[in-house]
Amino acid sequence: IDLIWTGPTSQQTNLRRTDQALIDLINSAKERLLIVSFAVYKARSIMIALENAAQRGVDIKIILETESESEGKIAYDTIKALGKSLKNKASIFAWPLAKRGKTPNGKPGSLHAKVGVADGHCLYLSSANLTDYAMNVNMEMGVLISGGDLPTRVEKHFIELITNGTLAEQN
């Protein structure tokens, strides 16, 4: 387990950079890669790593919050922000409004998770969205877990949400 961090440094502990941890996870994928994020915007180094993974033949599933399903929480096209090349090479999913829980006053939940899983072996959990701010400017923290059963459990959880229709493929 490694702690990952974006933000000011301290003398207390040496933390791994969020962007580098995510890029390393993406680069380690040989067969499967699952990425989940609320926002995607101007994270070019991450998009390049994802495009390279697609060119290596990695099966990529990306789960995003979308403008159409967010009820105003996202004001731009997150799928378009992935870039045309990646959009055509990855399977992209969203959480339809009809499948979301709602507050007592009718407000829907958000797809707010930030997760990455490579080959069921390495798990990235972070507060950081796939944005330039999250990777370089914000204060963000997470963990990178290699081995054990947690990466596989998280991957299977999201695959089941896709299989049972809770998450819908976007065209």
GROMACS .gro file of N, CA and C in nm:
model
  513
    1ILE      N    1   0.086  -0.118   0.000
    1ILE     CA    2   0.000   0.000   0.000
    1ILE      C    3   0.090   0.123   0.000
    2ASP      N    4   0.064   0.215  -0.094
    2ASP     CA    5   0.134   0.343  -0.100
    2ASP      C    6   0.033   0.455  -0.085
    3LEU      N    7   0.070   0.557  -0.008
    3LEU     CA    8  -0.012   0.679  -0.004
    3LEU      C    9   0.022   0.763  -0.126
    4ILE      N   10  -0.080   0.823  -0.186
    4ILE     CA   11  -0.058   0.910  -0.302
    4ILE      C   12  -0.113   1.049  -0.270
    5TRP      N   13  -0.052   1.152  -0.328
    5TRP     CA   14  -0.079   1.288  -0.285
    5TRP      C   15  -0.053   1.389  -0.395
    6THR      N   16  -0.139   1.487  -0.402
    6THR     CA   17  -0.115   1.610  -0.478
    6THR      C   18  -0.126   1.723  -0.378
    7GLY      N   19  -0.031   1.812  -0.378
    7GLY     CA   20  -0.038   1.927  -0.287
    7GLY      C   21   0.098   1.960  -0.228
    8PRO      N   22   0.095   2.047  -0.129
    8PRO     CA   23   0.221   2.089  -0.066
    8PRO      C   24   0.293   1.972   0.000
    9THR      N   25   0.424   1.976  -0.001
    9THR     CA   26   0.503   1.870   0.062
    9THR      C   27   0.524   1.901   0.210
   10SER      N   28   0.559   1.798   0.283
   10SER     CA   29   0.594   1.816   0.425
   10SER      C   30   0.720   1.736   0.454
   11GLN      N   31   0.780   1.763   0.568
   11GLN     CA   32   0.898   1.690   0.611
   11GLN      C   33   0.861   1.559   0.680
   12GLN      N   34   0.733   1.540   0.712
   12GLN     CA   35   0.689   1.426   0.792
   12GLN      C   36   0.687   1.294   0.716
   13THR      N   37   0.654   1.299   0.589
   13THR     CA   38   0.643   1.176   0.514
   13THR      C   39   0.666   1.201   0.365
   14ASN      N   40   0.718   1.100   0.299
   14ASN     CA   41   0.741   1.108   0.156
   14ASN      C   42   0.622   1.041   0.087
   15LEU      N   43   0.542   1.119   0.016
   15LEU     CA   44   0.422   1.067  -0.049
   15LEU      C   45   0.441   1.063  -0.200
   16ARG      N   46   0.385   0.963  -0.261
   16ARG     CA   47   0.393   0.946  -0.406
   16ARG      C   48   0.294   1.041  -0.474
   17ARG      N   49   0.335   1.101  -0.586
   17ARG     CA   50   0.247   1.193  -0.659
   17ARG      C   51   0.128   1.119  -0.718
   18THR      N   52   0.011   1.180  -0.709
   18THR     CA   53  -0.113   1.121  -0.760
   18THR      C   54  -0.102   1.087  -0.908
   19ASP      N   55  -0.058   1.184  -0.988
   19ASP     CA   56  -0.053   1.160  -1.133
   19ASP      C   57   0.042   1.047  -1.168
   20GLN      N   58   0.156   1.040  -1.099
   20GLN     CA   59   0.253   0.935  -1.131
   20GLN      C   60   0.201   0.798  -1.090
   21ALA      N   61   0.130   0.791  -0.977
   21ALA     CA   62   0.072   0.664  -0.935
   21ALA      C   63  -0.032   0.615  -1.035
   22LEU      N   64  -0.116   0.705  -1.083
   22LEU     CA   65  -0.219   0.666  -1.179
   22LEU      C   66  -0.157   0.627  -1.314
   23ILE      N   67  -0.059   0.702  -1.357
   23ILE     CA   68   0.010   0.668  -1.483
   23ILE      C   69   0.079   0.532  -1.470
   24ASP      N   70   0.144   0.506  -1.357
   24ASP     CA   71   0.209   0.376  -1.336
   24ASP      C   72   0.106   0.263  -1.339
   25LEU      N   73  -0.011   0.285  -1.276
   25LEU     CA   74  -0.117   0.184  -1.278
   25LEU      C   75  -0.161   0.157  -1.422
   26ILE      N   76  -0.187   0.263  -1.498
   26ILE     CA   77  -0.230   0.249  -1.638
   26ILE      C   78  -0.122   0.176  -1.719
   27ASN      N   79   0.003   0.215  -1.699
   27ASN     CA   80   0.114   0.153  -1.774
   27ASN      C   81   0.133   0.006  -1.738
   28SER      N   82   0.093  -0.033  -1.616
   28SER     CA   83   0.110  -0.173  -1.573
   28SER      C   84   0.005  -0.265  -1.633
   29ALA      N   85  -0.106  -0.212  -1.682
   29ALA     CA   86  -0.215  -0.296  -1.733
   29ALA      C   87  -0.171  -0.371  -1.859
   30LYS      N   88  -0.193  -0.500  -1.858
   30LYS     CA   89  -0.160  -0.583  -1.973
   30LYS      C   90  -0.286  -0.631  -2.045
   31GLU      N   91  -0.394  -0.654  -1.970
   31GLU     CA   92  -0.518  -0.707  -2.029
   31GLU      C   93  -0.638  -0.617  -2.007
   32ARG      N   94  -0.660  -0.573  -1.881
   32ARG     CA   95  -0.782  -0.499  -1.845
   32ARG      C   96  -0.749  -0.376  -1.764
   33LEU      N   97  -0.827  -0.272  -1.788
   33LEU     CA   98  -0.811  -0.149  -1.712
   33LEU      C   99  -0.949  -0.089  -1.689
   34LEU      N  100  -0.979  -0.060  -1.565
   34LEU     CA  101  -1.104   0.004  -1.526
   34LEU      C  102  -1.071   0.139  -1.464
   35ILE      N  103  -1.134   0.246  -1.516
   35ILE     CA  104  -1.112   0.380  -1.464
   35ILE      C  105  -1.248   0.440  -1.432
   36VAL      N  106  -1.263   0.498  -1.313
   36VAL     CA  107  -1.387   0.563  -1.271
   36VAL      C  108  -1.352   0.704  -1.225
   37SER      N  109  -1.427   0.805  -1.274
   37SER     CA  110  -1.403   0.943  -1.232
   37SER      C  111  -1.528   1.027  -1.248
   38PHE      N  112  -1.546   1.120  -1.159
   38PHE     CA  113  -1.654   1.217  -1.169
   38PHE      C  114  -1.627   1.313  -1.285
   39ALA      N  115  -1.511   1.375  -1.286
   39ALA     CA  116  -1.477   1.476  -1.387
   39ALA      C  117  -1.355   1.434  -1.468
   40VAL      N  118  -1.353   1.476  -1.593
   40VAL     CA  119  -1.239   1.458  -1.682
   40VAL      C  120  -1.219   1.590  -1.753
   41TYR      N  121  -1.098   1.646  -1.738
   41TYR     CA  122  -1.075   1.776  -1.802
   41TYR      C  123  -0.926   1.808  -1.803
   42LYS      N  124  -0.869   1.821  -1.921
   42LYS     CA  125  -0.731   1.865  -1.940
   42LYS      C  126  -0.627   1.786  -1.861
   43ALA      N  127  -0.645   1.657  -1.849
   43ALA     CA  128  -0.544   1.574  -1.783
   43ALA      C  129  -0.467   1.501  -1.893
   44ARG      N  130  -0.394   1.575  -1.972
   44ARG     CA  131  -0.332   1.523  -2.094
   44ARG      C  132  -0.238   1.405  -2.069
   45SER      N  133  -0.157   1.409  -1.964
   45SER     CA  134  -0.064   1.298  -1.940
   45SER      C  135  -0.139   1.169  -1.908
   46ILE      N  136  -0.252   1.180  -1.842
   46ILE     CA  137  -0.333   1.062  -1.812
   46ILE      C  138  -0.397   1.009  -1.941
   47MET      N  139  -0.447   1.100  -2.024
   47MET     CA  140  -0.510   1.059  -2.150
   47MET      C  141  -0.408   0.991  -2.243
   48ILE      N  142  -0.285   1.042  -2.245
   48ILE     CA  143  -0.180   0.980  -2.326
   48ILE      C  144  -0.151   0.839  -2.276
   49ALA      N  145  -0.142   0.821  -2.144
   49ALA     CA  146  -0.118   0.688  -2.088
   49ALA      C  147  -0.234   0.593  -2.123
   50LEU      N  148  -0.358   0.642  -2.118
   50LEU     CA  149  -0.473   0.560  -2.155
   50LEU      C  150  -0.471   0.524  -2.304
   51GLU      N  151  -0.437   0.621  -2.388
   51GLU     CA  152  -0.426   0.593  -2.532
   51GLU      C  153  -0.318   0.489  -2.560
   52ASN      N  154  -0.206   0.499  -2.491
   52ASN     CA  155  -0.098   0.400  -2.508
   52ASN      C  156  -0.143   0.261  -2.464
   53ALA      N  157  -0.220   0.254  -2.354
   53ALA     CA  158  -0.273   0.125  -2.308
   53ALA      C  159  -0.365   0.066  -2.414
   54ALA      N  160  -0.450   0.149  -2.473
   54ALA     CA  161  -0.540   0.101  -2.579
   54ALA      C  162  -0.460   0.049  -2.697
   55GLN      N  163  -0.353   0.117  -2.733
   55GLN     CA  164  -0.269   0.072  -2.845
   55GLN      C  165  -0.198  -0.060  -2.813
   56ARG      N  166  -0.175  -0.087  -2.685
   56ARG     CA  167  -0.115  -0.216  -2.644
   56ARG      C  168  -0.218  -0.328  -2.646
   57GLY      N  169  -0.344  -0.295  -2.670
   57GLY     CA  170  -0.449  -0.395  -2.673
   57GLY      C  171  -0.519  -0.417  -2.540
   58VAL      N  172  -0.498  -0.327  -2.445
   58VAL     CA  173  -0.565  -0.338  -2.315
   58VAL      C  174  -0.713  -0.305  -2.333
   59ASP      N  175  -0.800  -0.387  -2.275
   59ASP     CA  176  -0.945  -0.363  -2.275
   59ASP      C  177  -0.974  -0.258  -2.168
   60ILE      N  178  -1.016  -0.139  -2.211
   60ILE     CA  179  -1.036  -0.027  -2.119
   60ILE      C  180  -1.184   0.002  -2.102
   61LYS      N  181  -1.225   0.007  -1.975
   61LYS     CA  182  -1.360   0.048  -1.939
   61LYS      C  183  -1.348   0.176  -1.858
   62ILE      N  184  -1.418   0.282  -1.901
   62ILE     CA  185  -1.415   0.410  -1.831
   62ILE      C  186  -1.557   0.443  -1.788
   63ILE      N  187  -1.573   0.472  -1.661
   63ILE     CA  188  -1.703   0.507  -1.605
   63ILE      C  189  -1.696   0.652  -1.559
   64LEU      N  190  -1.787   0.734  -1.613
   64LEU     CA  191  -1.782   0.878  -1.589
   64LEU      C  192  -1.917   0.934  -1.547
   65GLU      N  193  -1.912   1.046  -1.479
   65GLU     CA  194  -2.031   1.130  -1.465
   65GLU      C  195  -2.044   1.203  -1.598
   66THR      N  196  -2.164   1.218  -1.648
   66THR     CA  197  -2.182   1.286  -1.776
   66THR      C  198  -2.271   1.408  -1.758
   67GLU      N  199  -2.258   1.500  -1.849
   67GLU     CA  200  -2.338   1.622  -1.846
   67GLU      C  201  -2.487   1.589  -1.846
   68SER      N  202  -2.528   1.498  -1.930
   68SER     CA  203  -2.670   1.467  -1.943
   68SER      C  204  -2.728   1.398  -1.820
   69GLU      N  205  -2.648   1.322  -1.748
   69GLU     CA  206  -2.698   1.249  -1.631
   69GLU      C  207  -2.672   1.321  -1.499
   70SER      N  208  -2.597   1.430  -1.500
   70SER     CA  209  -2.553   1.492  -1.375
   70SER      C  210  -2.649   1.597  -1.319
   71GLU      N  211  -2.751   1.633  -1.395
   71GLU     CA  212  -2.845   1.737  -1.353
   71GLU      C  213  -2.773   1.866  -1.314
   72GLY      N  214  -2.679   1.907  -1.400
   72GLY     CA  215  -2.611   2.035  -1.381
   72GLY      C  216  -2.484   2.031  -1.299
   73LYS      N  217  -2.447   1.917  -1.244
   73LYS     CA  218  -2.323   1.908  -1.165
   73LYS      C  219  -2.199   1.910  -1.254
   74ILE      N  220  -2.214   1.863  -1.378
   74ILE     CA  221  -2.108   1.869  -1.479
   74ILE      C  222  -2.164   1.954  -1.593
   75ALA      N  223  -2.090   2.058  -1.631
   75ALA     CA  224  -2.140   2.152  -1.732
   75ALA      C  225  -2.068   2.139  -1.866
   76TYR      N  226  -2.005   2.026  -1.892
   76TYR     CA  227  -1.935   2.005  -2.018
   76TYR      C  228  -1.940   1.856  -2.050
   77ASP      N  229  -1.903   1.820  -2.170
   77ASP     CA  230  -1.908   1.683  -2.218
   77ASP      C  231  -1.782   1.608  -2.173
   78THR      N  232  -1.794   1.528  -2.068
   78THR     CA  233  -1.679   1.454  -2.015
   78THR      C  234  -1.630   1.348  -2.115
   79ILE      N  235  -1.720   1.292  -2.191
   79ILE     CA  236  -1.679   1.192  -2.290
   79ILE      C  237  -1.596   1.258  -2.399
   80LYS      N  238  -1.638   1.375  -2.444
   80LYS     CA  239  -1.560   1.449  -2.543
   80LYS      C  240  -1.423   1.487  -2.486
   81ALA      N  241  -1.418   1.517  -2.356
   81ALA     CA  242  -1.292   1.555  -2.292
   81ALA      C  243  -1.191   1.441  -2.293
   82LEU      N  244  -1.237   1.317  -2.307
   82LEU     CA  245  -1.144   1.204  -2.319
   82LEU      C  246  -1.061   1.212  -2.445
   83GLY      N  247  -1.116   1.276  -2.548
   83GLY     CA  248  -1.050   1.283  -2.678
   83GLY      C  249  -1.109   1.179  -2.770
   84LYS      N  250  -1.112   1.212  -2.896
   84LYS     CA  251  -1.176   1.126  -2.998
   84LYS      C  252  -1.110   0.989  -3.006
   85SER      N  253  -0.979   0.984  -3.003
   85SER     CA  254  -0.906   0.858  -3.015
   85SER      C  255  -0.943   0.763  -2.901
   86LEU      N  256  -0.939   0.812  -2.778
   86LEU     CA  257  -0.970   0.727  -2.662
   86LEU      C  258  -1.117   0.690  -2.660
   87LYS      N  259  -1.203   0.785  -2.697
   87LYS     CA  260  -1.347   0.757  -2.702
   87LYS      C  261  -1.376   0.639  -2.793
   88ASN      N  262  -1.302   0.628  -2.903
   88ASN     CA  263  -1.324   0.520  -2.998
   88ASN      C  264  -1.260   0.388  -2.957
   89LYS      N  265  -1.165   0.391  -2.864
   89LYS     CA  266  -1.092   0.270  -2.826
   89LYS      C  267  -1.136   0.211  -2.693
   90ALA      N  268  -1.208   0.287  -2.612
   90ALA     CA  269  -1.250   0.241  -2.479
   90ALA      C  270  -1.401   0.220  -2.476
   91SER      N  271  -1.445   0.137  -2.384
   91SER     CA  272  -1.588   0.125  -2.356
   91SER      C  273  -1.618   0.226  -2.246
   92ILE      N  274  -1.718   0.310  -2.269
   92ILE     CA  275  -1.748   0.419  -2.176
   92ILE      C  276  -1.888   0.399  -2.119
   93PHE      N  277  -1.899   0.416  -1.988
   93PHE     CA  278  -2.023   0.392  -1.917
   93PHE      C  279  -2.059   0.512  -1.830
   94ALA      N  280  -2.190   0.526  -1.805
   94ALA     CA  281  -2.240   0.630  -1.715
   94ALA      C  282  -2.350   0.568  -1.629
   95TRP      N  283  -2.384   0.638  -1.523
   95TRP     CA  284  -2.488   0.594  -1.431
   95TRP      C  285  -2.616   0.669  -1.466
   96PRO      N  286  -2.712   0.605  -1.532
   96PRO     CA  287  -2.835   0.675  -1.572
   96PRO      C  288  -2.913   0.729  -1.453
   97LEU      N  289  -2.975   0.844  -1.471
   97LEU     CA  290  -3.055   0.906  -1.365
   97LEU      C  291  -3.161   0.810  -1.312
   98ALA      N  292  -3.222   0.732  -1.400
   98ALA     CA  293  -3.328   0.641  -1.359
   98ALA      C  294  -3.279   0.532  -1.263
   99LYS      N  295  -3.148   0.508  -1.259
   99LYS     CA  296  -3.091   0.403  -1.174
   99LYS      C  297  -3.035   0.457  -1.043
  100ARG      N  298  -3.039   0.589  -1.024
  100ARG     CA  299  -2.977   0.651  -0.907
  100ARG      C  300  -3.073   0.663  -0.790
  101GLY      N  301  -3.015   0.654  -0.671
  101GLY     CA  302  -3.091   0.688  -0.551
  101GLY      C  303  -3.117   0.838  -0.548
  102LYS      N  304  -3.217   0.876  -0.470
  102LYS     CA  305  -3.253   1.018  -0.459
  102LYS      C  306  -3.267   1.059  -0.313
  103THR      N  307  -3.240   1.187  -0.287
  103THR     CA  308  -3.260   1.242  -0.153
  103THR      C  309  -3.411   1.255  -0.129
  104PRO      N  310  -3.452   1.280  -0.005
  104PRO     CA  311  -3.596   1.297   0.021
  104PRO      C  312  -3.661   1.408  -0.063
  105ASN      N  313  -3.583   1.508  -0.104
  105ASN     CA  314  -3.642   1.615  -0.187
  105ASN      C  315  -3.617   1.592  -0.336
  106GLY      N  316  -3.581   1.468  -0.374
  106GLY     CA  317  -3.575   1.430  -0.515
  106GLY      C  318  -3.445   1.454  -0.589
  107LYS      N  319  -3.339   1.498  -0.521
  107LYS     CA  320  -3.210   1.521  -0.588
  107LYS      C  321  -3.138   1.386  -0.605
  108PRO      N  322  -3.088   1.360  -0.728
  108PRO     CA  323  -3.020   1.231  -0.752
  108PRO      C  324  -2.878   1.230  -0.697
  109GLY      N  325  -2.829   1.110  -0.669
  109GLY     CA  326  -2.690   1.092  -0.628
  109GLY      C  327  -2.596   1.120  -0.744
  110SER      N  328  -2.466   1.130  -0.713
  110SER     CA  329  -2.363   1.156  -0.814
  110SER      C  330  -2.269   1.038  -0.825
  111LEU      N  331  -2.216   1.017  -0.945
  111LEU     CA  332  -2.108   0.922  -0.965
  111LEU      C  333  -1.982   0.997  -0.924
  112HIS      N  334  -1.941   0.981  -0.801
  112HIS     CA  335  -1.833   1.064  -0.746
  112HIS      C  336  -1.707   0.984  -0.715
  113ALA      N  337  -1.707   0.855  -0.741
  113ALA     CA  338  -1.591   0.770  -0.712
  113ALA      C  339  -1.475   0.802  -0.805
  114LYS      N  340  -1.354   0.786  -0.754
  114LYS     CA  341  -1.232   0.798  -0.835
  114LYS      C  342  -1.152   0.671  -0.810
  115VAL      N  343  -1.152   0.582  -0.910
  115VAL     CA  344  -1.099   0.447  -0.894
  115VAL      C  345  -1.023   0.407  -1.020
  116GLY      N  346  -0.922   0.328  -1.004
  116GLY     CA  347  -0.855   0.263  -1.116
  116GLY      C  348  -0.818   0.122  -1.074
  117VAL      N  349  -0.836   0.025  -1.165
  117VAL     CA  350  -0.796  -0.113  -1.138
  117VAL      C  351  -0.727  -0.166  -1.264
  118ALA      N  352  -0.607  -0.218  -1.247
  118ALA     CA  353  -0.532  -0.278  -1.357
  118ALA      C  354  -0.524  -0.429  -1.337
  119ASP      N  355  -0.582  -0.503  -1.431
  119ASP     CA  356  -0.572  -0.650  -1.435
  119ASP      C  357  -0.614  -0.718  -1.305
  120GLY      N  358  -0.702  -0.655  -1.227
  120GLY     CA  359  -0.745  -0.715  -1.101
  120GLY      C  360  -0.634  -0.729  -1.000
  121HIS      N  361  -0.521  -0.660  -1.024
  121HIS     CA  362  -0.403  -0.675  -0.937
  121HIS      C  363  -0.366  -0.546  -0.863
  122CYS      N  364  -0.390  -0.431  -0.924
  122CYS     CA  365  -0.348  -0.304  -0.866
  122CYS      C  366  -0.470  -0.211  -0.859
  123LEU      N  367  -0.491  -0.149  -0.743
  123LEU     CA  368  -0.607  -0.065  -0.717
  123LEU      C  369  -0.565   0.076  -0.676
  124TYR      N  370  -0.621   0.174  -0.745
  124TYR     CA  371  -0.600   0.316  -0.717
  124TYR      C  372  -0.732   0.371  -0.662
  125LEU      N  373  -0.729   0.429  -0.542
  125LEU     CA  374  -0.844   0.497  -0.483
  125LEU      C  375  -0.798   0.636  -0.444
  126SER      N  376  -0.871   0.739  -0.489
  126SER     CA  377  -0.823   0.875  -0.465
  126SER      C  378  -0.939   0.973  -0.459
  127SER      N  379  -0.913   1.087  -0.403
  127SER     CA  380  -1.009   1.197  -0.410
  127SER      C  381  -0.995   1.273  -0.542
  128ALA      N  382  -0.892   1.244  -0.619
  128ALA     CA  383  -0.858   1.321  -0.739
  128ALA      C  384  -0.939   1.278  -0.861
  129ASN      N  385  -1.004   1.375  -0.924
  129ASN     CA  386  -1.067   1.354  -1.054
  129ASN      C  387  -0.958   1.346  -1.162
  130LEU      N  388  -0.998   1.313  -1.284
  130LEU     CA  389  -0.904   1.311  -1.396
  130LEU      C  390  -0.898   1.451  -1.457
  131THR      N  391  -0.842   1.543  -1.380
  131THR     CA  392  -0.829   1.683  -1.425
  131THR      C  393  -0.687   1.732  -1.397
  132ASP      N  394  -0.648   1.833  -1.472
  132ASP     CA  395  -0.518   1.895  -1.451
  132ASP      C  396  -0.507   1.952  -1.309
  133TYR      N  397  -0.613   2.015  -1.261
  133TYR     CA  398  -0.611   2.070  -1.124
  133TYR      C  399  -0.588   1.960  -1.021
  134ALA      N  400  -0.660   1.849  -1.034
  134ALA     CA  401  -0.647   1.740  -0.937
  134ALA      C  402  -0.508   1.678  -0.939
  135MET      N  403  -0.447   1.672  -1.056
  135MET     CA  404  -0.316   1.608  -1.068
  135MET      C  405  -0.201   1.701  -1.032
  136ASN      N  406  -0.223   1.834  -1.038
  136ASN     CA  407  -0.111   1.927  -1.021
  136ASN      C  408  -0.130   2.041  -0.922
  137VAL      N  409  -0.252   2.076  -0.888
  137VAL     CA  410  -0.273   2.199  -0.810
  137VAL      C  411  -0.349   2.174  -0.678
  138ASN      N  412  -0.454   2.094  -0.684
  138ASN     CA  413  -0.538   2.071  -0.567
  138ASN      C  414  -0.463   1.998  -0.456
  139MET      N  415  -0.526   1.988  -0.341
  139MET     CA  416  -0.481   1.901  -0.233
  139MET      C  417  -0.567   1.775  -0.243
  140GLU      N  418  -0.507   1.664  -0.283
  140GLU     CA  419  -0.577   1.537  -0.305
  140GLU      C  420  -0.499   1.425  -0.238
  141MET      N  421  -0.570   1.323  -0.189
  141MET     CA  422  -0.503   1.210  -0.127
  141MET      C  423  -0.573   1.081  -0.163
  142GLY      N  424  -0.493   0.974  -0.169
  142GLY     CA  425  -0.548   0.842  -0.197
  142GLY      C  426  -0.450   0.734  -0.162
  143VAL      N  427  -0.481   0.613  -0.209
  143VAL     CA  428  -0.393   0.498  -0.186
  143VAL      C  429  -0.379   0.419  -0.315
  144LEU      N  430  -0.267   0.354  -0.328
  144LEU     CA  431  -0.240   0.261  -0.437
  144LEU      C  432  -0.212   0.127  -0.371
  145ILE      N  433  -0.292   0.027  -0.405
  145ILE     CA  434  -0.283  -0.105  -0.341
  145ILE      C  435  -0.244  -0.208  -0.447
  146SER      N  436  -0.133  -0.276  -0.425
  146SER     CA  437  -0.089  -0.381  -0.518
  146SER      C  438  -0.104  -0.516  -0.450
  147GLY      N  439  -0.168  -0.609  -0.521
  147GLY     CA  440  -0.186  -0.744  -0.469
  147GLY      C  441  -0.304  -0.754  -0.373
  148GLY      N  442  -0.319  -0.872  -0.318
  148GLY     CA  443  -0.432  -0.899  -0.229
  148GLY      C  444  -0.562  -0.912  -0.307
  149ASP      N  445  -0.673  -0.921  -0.233
  149ASP     CA  446  -0.801  -0.943  -0.299
  149ASP      C  447  -0.880  -0.815  -0.327
  150LEU      N  448  -0.840  -0.702  -0.271
  150LEU     CA  449  -0.916  -0.579  -0.290
  150LEU      C  450  -0.924  -0.534  -0.437
  151PRO      N  451  -0.814  -0.534  -0.513
  151PRO     CA  452  -0.827  -0.493  -0.653
  151PRO      C  453  -0.929  -0.577  -0.731
  152THR      N  454  -0.925  -0.708  -0.714
  152THR     CA  455  -1.019  -0.796  -0.783
  152THR      C  456  -1.163  -0.770  -0.737
  153ARG      N  457  -1.182  -0.753  -0.607
  153ARG     CA  458  -1.318  -0.728  -0.553
  153ARG      C  459  -1.377  -0.600  -0.610
  154VAL      N  460  -1.296  -0.495  -0.618
  154VAL     CA  461  -1.345  -0.368  -0.672
  154VAL      C  462  -1.376  -0.383  -0.821
  155GLU      N  463  -1.287  -0.447  -0.896
  155GLU     CA  464  -1.311  -0.468  -1.039
  155GLU      C  465  -1.440  -0.547  -1.060
  156LYS      N  466  -1.459  -0.655  -0.988
  156LYS     CA  467  -1.580  -0.737  -1.002
  156LYS      C  468  -1.705  -0.658  -0.966
  157HIS      N  469  -1.696  -0.572  -0.866
  157HIS     CA  470  -1.810  -0.488  -0.827
  157HIS      C  471  -1.856  -0.402  -0.944
  158PHE      N  472  -1.763  -0.332  -1.008
  158PHE     CA  473  -1.801  -0.245  -1.119
  158PHE      C  474  -1.846  -0.326  -1.242
  159ILE      N  475  -1.784  -0.440  -1.267
  159ILE     CA  476  -1.826  -0.524  -1.379
  159ILE      C  477  -1.970  -0.572  -1.356
  160GLU      N  478  -2.004  -0.608  -1.234
  160GLU     CA  479  -2.142  -0.649  -1.206
  160GLU      C  480  -2.239  -0.532  -1.228
  161LEU      N  481  -2.199  -0.409  -1.189
  161LEU     CA  482  -2.286  -0.294  -1.213
  161LEU      C  483  -2.308  -0.271  -1.363
  162ILE      N  484  -2.208  -0.302  -1.443
  162ILE     CA  485  -2.224  -0.293  -1.589
  162ILE      C  486  -2.315  -0.405  -1.638
  163THR      N  487  -2.288  -0.527  -1.593
  163THR     CA  488  -2.363  -0.644  -1.638
  163THR      C  489  -2.511  -0.635  -1.602
  164ASN      N  490  -2.541  -0.585  -1.482
  164ASN     CA  491  -2.682  -0.580  -1.439
  164ASN      C  492  -2.755  -0.454  -1.485
  165GLY      N  493  -2.686  -0.368  -1.561
  165GLY     CA  494  -2.752  -0.250  -1.618
  165GLY      C  495  -2.753  -0.127  -1.530
  166THR      N  496  -2.692  -0.133  -1.412
  166THR     CA  497  -2.685  -0.013  -1.328
  166THR      C  498  -2.601   0.094  -1.396
  167LEU      N  499  -2.497   0.052  -1.466
  167LEU     CA  500  -2.416   0.144  -1.548
  167LEU      C  501  -2.444   0.113  -1.694
  168ALA      N  502  -2.467   0.217  -1.773
  168ALA     CA  503  -2.505   0.200  -1.913
  168ALA      C  504  -2.394   0.247  -2.007
  169GLU      N  505  -2.371   0.167  -2.110
  169GLU     CA  506  -2.268   0.204  -2.209
  169GLU      C  507  -2.313   0.327  -2.287
  170GLN      N  508  -2.217   0.415  -2.312
  170GLN     CA  509  -2.241   0.539  -2.388
  170GLN      C  510  -2.186   0.522  -2.528
  171ASN      N  511  -2.257   0.569  -2.625
  171ASN     CA  512  -2.209   0.556  -2.765
  171ASN      C  513  -2.156   0.686  -2.817
   0.00000   0.00000   0.00000
